[in-house]
């Protein structure tokens, strides 16, 4: 079956007829940087403003979810704590910047923050909620929502590699920000830290306790995903920068 005859491409053609809009050019990216089928990427880019709205709505819900923790967190540390809402905000702004044609160094940093943040915390939340967190203490609908919405974040992260051209400086700044997050979340307790996301599995007598075997698993997962995202970001820098416009 040819590309234009497949079910996925038929969906893309229907969406394109009703919505239209320009698409970023397809790039010769390795599978590790482009696991999303091209037709589905195209559908996402046709519906880019819907994606922007969904991500910003997710940001609003995420900040609401973090209210109890933010109430007990020094204001200076607020940019560290609500990691998933910030990641959805970054990718919402990244997609908007692409559609509006904004480029430059700040846009490149925004794209890296979006890619790394959605990939890292999308996978981190899926793994932690599925295999580490005590899910019985969370309402079933919320537990399922947390898993699937965050896996969606991880998938949409790869949209960024279609339209963004990472610079090495942007990768260093973006990845550096998430390394800094890990340090304050798990290794350097400043301003009443650590500042990792509250988890029921870490509760001891009603308090978030560290260290513990569960804490080490959570921290190890975060650090490992930061390393994975860093490698993929550098790969994207090399692969995308050497590809034709």
GROMACS .gro file of C-alpha atoms in nm:
model
  245
    1UNK     CA    1   0.000   0.000   0.000
    2UNK     CA    2   0.143   0.338  -0.099
    3UNK     CA    3   0.187   0.632   0.131
    4UNK     CA    4  -0.117   0.821  -0.002
    5UNK     CA    5  -0.337   0.509   0.022
    6UNK     CA    6  -0.271   0.421   0.385
    7UNK     CA    7  -0.537   0.488   0.647
    8UNK     CA    8  -0.313   0.732   0.833
    9UNK     CA    9  -0.242   0.942   0.524
   10UNK     CA   10  -0.611   0.947   0.438
   11UNK     CA   11  -0.676   1.097   0.781
   12UNK     CA   12  -0.402   1.354   0.716
   13UNK     CA   13  -0.558   1.447   0.382
   14UNK     CA   14  -0.901   1.498   0.538
   15UNK     CA   15  -0.756   1.721   0.809
   16UNK     CA   16  -0.549   1.914   0.554
   17UNK     CA   17  -0.856   1.981   0.335
   18UNK     CA   18  -1.050   2.130   0.625
   19UNK     CA   19  -0.774   2.312   0.810
   20UNK     CA   20  -0.472   2.348   0.584
   21UNK     CA   21  -0.177   2.560   0.689
   22UNK     CA   22   0.193   2.526   0.620
   23UNK     CA   23   0.391   2.233   0.751
   24UNK     CA   24   0.754   2.218   0.856
   25UNK     CA   25   0.957   2.033   0.593
   26UNK     CA   26   1.018   1.666   0.657
   27UNK     CA   27   1.372   1.590   0.770
   28UNK     CA   28   1.586   1.283   0.742
   29UNK     CA   29   1.595   1.214   1.114
   30UNK     CA   30   1.703   0.891   1.282
   31UNK     CA   31   1.419   0.686   1.429
   32UNK     CA   32   1.530   0.778   1.781
   33UNK     CA   33   1.444   1.141   1.700
   34UNK     CA   34   1.131   1.075   1.494
   35UNK     CA   35   0.928   0.782   1.632
   36UNK     CA   36   0.599   0.953   1.533
   37UNK     CA   37   0.465   0.857   1.186
   38UNK     CA   38   0.493   1.146   0.940
   39UNK     CA   39   0.119   1.154   0.875
   40UNK     CA   40   0.050   1.192   1.246
   41UNK     CA   41   0.310   1.467   1.274
   42UNK     CA   42   0.136   1.646   0.988
   43UNK     CA   43  -0.202   1.615   1.159
   44UNK     CA   44  -0.050   1.760   1.475
   45UNK     CA   45   0.095   2.055   1.284
   46UNK     CA   46  -0.236   2.120   1.106
   47UNK     CA   47  -0.397   2.126   1.452
   48UNK     CA   48  -0.114   2.321   1.609
   49UNK     CA   49  -0.334   2.579   1.781
   50UNK     CA   50  -0.542   2.301   1.933
   51UNK     CA   51  -0.220   2.147   2.067
   52UNK     CA   52  -0.111   2.484   2.204
   53UNK     CA   53  -0.445   2.525   2.382
   54UNK     CA   54  -0.436   2.168   2.521
   55UNK     CA   55  -0.084   2.213   2.655
   56UNK     CA   56  -0.161   2.547   2.816
   57UNK     CA   57  -0.477   2.399   2.969
   58UNK     CA   58  -0.257   2.117   3.101
   59UNK     CA   59  -0.025   2.380   3.245
   60UNK     CA   60  -0.315   2.544   3.430
   61UNK     CA   61  -0.434   2.207   3.567
   62UNK     CA   62  -0.079   2.117   3.663
   63UNK     CA   63  -0.030   2.432   3.866
   64UNK     CA   64  -0.363   2.364   4.037
   65UNK     CA   65  -0.242   2.010   4.115
   66UNK     CA   66   0.075   2.152   4.271
   67UNK     CA   67  -0.100   2.413   4.490
   68UNK     CA   68  -0.058   2.215   4.816
   69UNK     CA   69   0.316   2.174   4.754
   70UNK     CA   70   0.365   2.532   4.634
   71UNK     CA   71   0.193   2.657   4.949
   72UNK     CA   72   0.481   2.505   5.148
   73UNK     CA   73   0.757   2.597   4.901
   74UNK     CA   74   0.957   2.923   4.918
   75UNK     CA   75   0.860   3.151   4.630
   76UNK     CA   76   1.216   3.147   4.498
   77UNK     CA   77   1.186   2.772   4.436
   78UNK     CA   78   0.855   2.783   4.249
   79UNK     CA   79   1.031   2.755   3.907
   80UNK     CA   80   1.181   2.424   4.027
   81UNK     CA   81   0.878   2.241   4.170
   82UNK     CA   82   0.593   2.218   3.910
   83UNK     CA   83   0.809   2.046   3.648
   84UNK     CA   84   0.539   1.890   3.428
   85UNK     CA   85   0.322   2.206   3.404
   86UNK     CA   86   0.632   2.404   3.309
   87UNK     CA   87   0.719   2.145   3.043
   88UNK     CA   88   0.373   2.169   2.884
   89UNK     CA   89   0.401   2.547   2.896
   90UNK     CA   90   0.738   2.529   2.718
   91UNK     CA   91   0.606   2.308   2.438
   92UNK     CA   92   0.291   2.513   2.400
   93UNK     CA   93   0.504   2.825   2.356
   94UNK     CA   94   0.750   2.635   2.135
   95UNK     CA   95   0.474   2.527   1.896
   96UNK     CA   96   0.332   2.880   1.893
   97UNK     CA   97   0.677   3.024   1.822
   98UNK     CA   98   0.717   2.788   1.526
   99UNK     CA   99   0.376   2.873   1.383
  100UNK     CA  100   0.433   3.247   1.424
  101UNK     CA  101   0.779   3.225   1.270
  102UNK     CA  102   0.978   3.334   1.574
  103UNK     CA  103   1.343   3.231   1.554
  104UNK     CA  104   1.668   3.323   1.721
  105UNK     CA  105   1.860   3.215   2.028
  106UNK     CA  106   1.577   3.251   2.278
  107UNK     CA  107   1.348   3.045   2.056
  108UNK     CA  108   1.615   2.775   2.026
  109UNK     CA  109   1.648   2.757   2.406
  110UNK     CA  110   1.268   2.738   2.433
  111UNK     CA  111   1.261   2.448   2.186
  112UNK     CA  112   1.525   2.257   2.385
  113UNK     CA  113   1.342   2.322   2.713
  114UNK     CA  114   1.024   2.189   2.551
  115UNK     CA  115   1.190   1.880   2.404
  116UNK     CA  116   1.385   1.781   2.713
  117UNK     CA  117   1.110   1.873   2.960
  118UNK     CA  118   0.828   1.687   2.789
  119UNK     CA  119   1.043   1.383   2.714
  120UNK     CA  120   1.196   1.364   3.061
  121UNK     CA  121   0.893   1.434   3.279
  122UNK     CA  122   0.652   1.258   3.045
  123UNK     CA  123   0.848   0.934   3.079
  124UNK     CA  124   0.940   0.996   3.445
  125UNK     CA  125   0.579   1.033   3.552
  126UNK     CA  126   0.470   0.730   3.351
  127UNK     CA  127   0.741   0.512   3.506
  128UNK     CA  128   0.702   0.644   3.861
  129UNK     CA  129   0.323   0.625   3.864
  130UNK     CA  130   0.321   0.278   3.707
  131UNK     CA  131   0.599   0.107   3.902
  132UNK     CA  132   0.702   0.311   4.208
  133UNK     CA  133   0.420   0.528   4.341
  134UNK     CA  134   0.155   0.378   4.569
  135UNK     CA  135  -0.129   0.406   4.320
  136UNK     CA  136  -0.391   0.277   4.566
  137UNK     CA  137  -0.373   0.612   4.748
  138UNK     CA  138  -0.474   0.801   4.431
  139UNK     CA  139  -0.817   0.801   4.272
  140UNK     CA  140  -0.818   0.563   3.975
  141UNK     CA  141  -0.925   0.825   3.721
  142UNK     CA  142  -0.649   1.062   3.833
  143UNK     CA  143  -0.386   0.788   3.832
  144UNK     CA  144  -0.481   0.689   3.478
  145UNK     CA  145  -0.493   1.053   3.368
  146UNK     CA  146  -0.146   1.119   3.507
  147UNK     CA  147   0.002   0.822   3.323
  148UNK     CA  148  -0.158   0.872   2.982
  149UNK     CA  149  -0.137   1.250   2.971
  150UNK     CA  150   0.232   1.238   3.056
  151UNK     CA  151   0.304   0.969   2.801
  152UNK     CA  152   0.137   1.202   2.551
  153UNK     CA  153   0.384   1.469   2.660
  154UNK     CA  154   0.674   1.235   2.587
  155UNK     CA  155   0.541   1.157   2.240
  156UNK     CA  156   0.473   1.517   2.141
  157UNK     CA  157   0.827   1.613   2.244
  158UNK     CA  158   0.946   1.463   1.915
  159UNK     CA  159   0.742   1.715   1.717
  160UNK     CA  160   1.006   1.968   1.816
  161UNK     CA  161   1.280   1.790   1.623
  162UNK     CA  162   1.076   1.836   1.303
  163UNK     CA  163   1.077   2.217   1.308
  164UNK     CA  164   1.349   2.330   1.550
  165UNK     CA  165   1.716   2.365   1.470
  166UNK     CA  166   1.903   2.321   1.796
  167UNK     CA  167   2.224   2.511   1.852
  168UNK     CA  168   2.492   2.370   2.080
  169UNK     CA  169   2.459   2.669   2.314
  170UNK     CA  170   2.082   2.617   2.338
  171UNK     CA  171   2.132   2.248   2.418
  172UNK     CA  172   2.383   2.333   2.691
  173UNK     CA  173   2.151   2.593   2.846
  174UNK     CA  174   1.837   2.379   2.818
  175UNK     CA  175   1.992   2.057   2.944
  176UNK     CA  176   2.181   2.252   3.210
  177UNK     CA  177   1.851   2.381   3.348
  178UNK     CA  178   1.724   2.026   3.399
  179UNK     CA  179   2.052   1.913   3.554
  180UNK     CA  180   2.010   2.206   3.796
  181UNK     CA  181   1.656   2.083   3.866
  182UNK     CA  182   1.785   1.736   3.951
  183UNK     CA  183   2.049   1.879   4.184
  184UNK     CA  184   1.792   2.077   4.385
  185UNK     CA  185   1.533   1.797   4.368
  186UNK     CA  186   1.753   1.514   4.493
  187UNK     CA  187   2.105   1.615   4.597
  188UNK     CA  188   2.135   1.973   4.728
  189UNK     CA  189   1.863   2.058   4.984
  190UNK     CA  190   1.845   2.440   4.978
  191UNK     CA  191   1.555   2.666   5.084
  192UNK     CA  192   1.371   2.395   5.276
  193UNK     CA  193   1.443   2.142   5.000
  194UNK     CA  194   1.464   1.894   4.844
  195UNK     CA  195   1.207   2.018   4.592
  196UNK     CA  196   1.107   1.701   4.407
  197UNK     CA  197   0.741   1.630   4.332
  198UNK     CA  198   0.558   1.502   4.637
  199UNK     CA  199   0.485   1.129   4.616
  200UNK     CA  200   0.283   0.911   4.851
  201UNK     CA  201   0.544   0.636   4.833
  202UNK     CA  202   0.792   0.869   5.004
  203UNK     CA  203   0.563   0.957   5.295
  204UNK     CA  204   0.673   0.860   5.645
  205UNK     CA  205   0.443   0.977   5.924
  206UNK     CA  206   0.287   1.223   5.684
  207UNK     CA  207   0.618   1.379   5.579
  208UNK     CA  208   0.816   1.336   5.258
  209UNK     CA  209   1.114   1.136   5.382
  210UNK     CA  210   1.458   1.106   5.223
  211UNK     CA  211   1.666   0.908   5.176
  212UNK     CA  212   1.483   0.580   5.122
  213UNK     CA  213   1.496   0.300   4.865
  214UNK     CA  214   1.193   0.452   4.688
  215UNK     CA  215   1.359   0.793   4.685
  216UNK     CA  216   1.670   0.645   4.528
  217UNK     CA  217   1.458   0.483   4.255
  218UNK     CA  218   1.275   0.808   4.186
  219UNK     CA  219   1.599   1.006   4.178
  220UNK     CA  220   1.775   0.749   3.963
  221UNK     CA  221   1.490   0.754   3.713
  222UNK     CA  222   1.505   1.134   3.690
  223UNK     CA  223   1.882   1.144   3.645
  224UNK     CA  224   1.876   0.863   3.389
  225UNK     CA  225   1.610   1.041   3.184
  226UNK     CA  226   1.805   1.366   3.200
  227UNK     CA  227   2.101   1.179   3.056
  228UNK     CA  228   1.883   1.022   2.784
  229UNK     CA  229   1.733   1.359   2.691
  230UNK     CA  230   2.078   1.518   2.686
  231UNK     CA  231   2.209   1.252   2.446
  232UNK     CA  232   1.907   1.289   2.218
  233UNK     CA  233   1.936   1.669   2.226
  234UNK     CA  234   2.299   1.652   2.119
  235UNK     CA  235   2.204   1.399   1.853
  236UNK     CA  236   1.932   1.637   1.731
  237UNK     CA  237   2.184   1.921   1.721
  238UNK     CA  238   2.413   1.717   1.500
  239UNK     CA  239   2.145   1.554   1.285
  240UNK     CA  240   1.928   1.860   1.235
  241UNK     CA  241   2.212   2.107   1.188
  242UNK     CA  242   2.364   1.897   0.911
  243UNK     CA  243   2.034   1.838   0.730
  244UNK     CA  244   1.917   2.066   0.447
  245UNK     CA  245   1.649   2.329   0.513
   0.00000   0.00000   0.00000
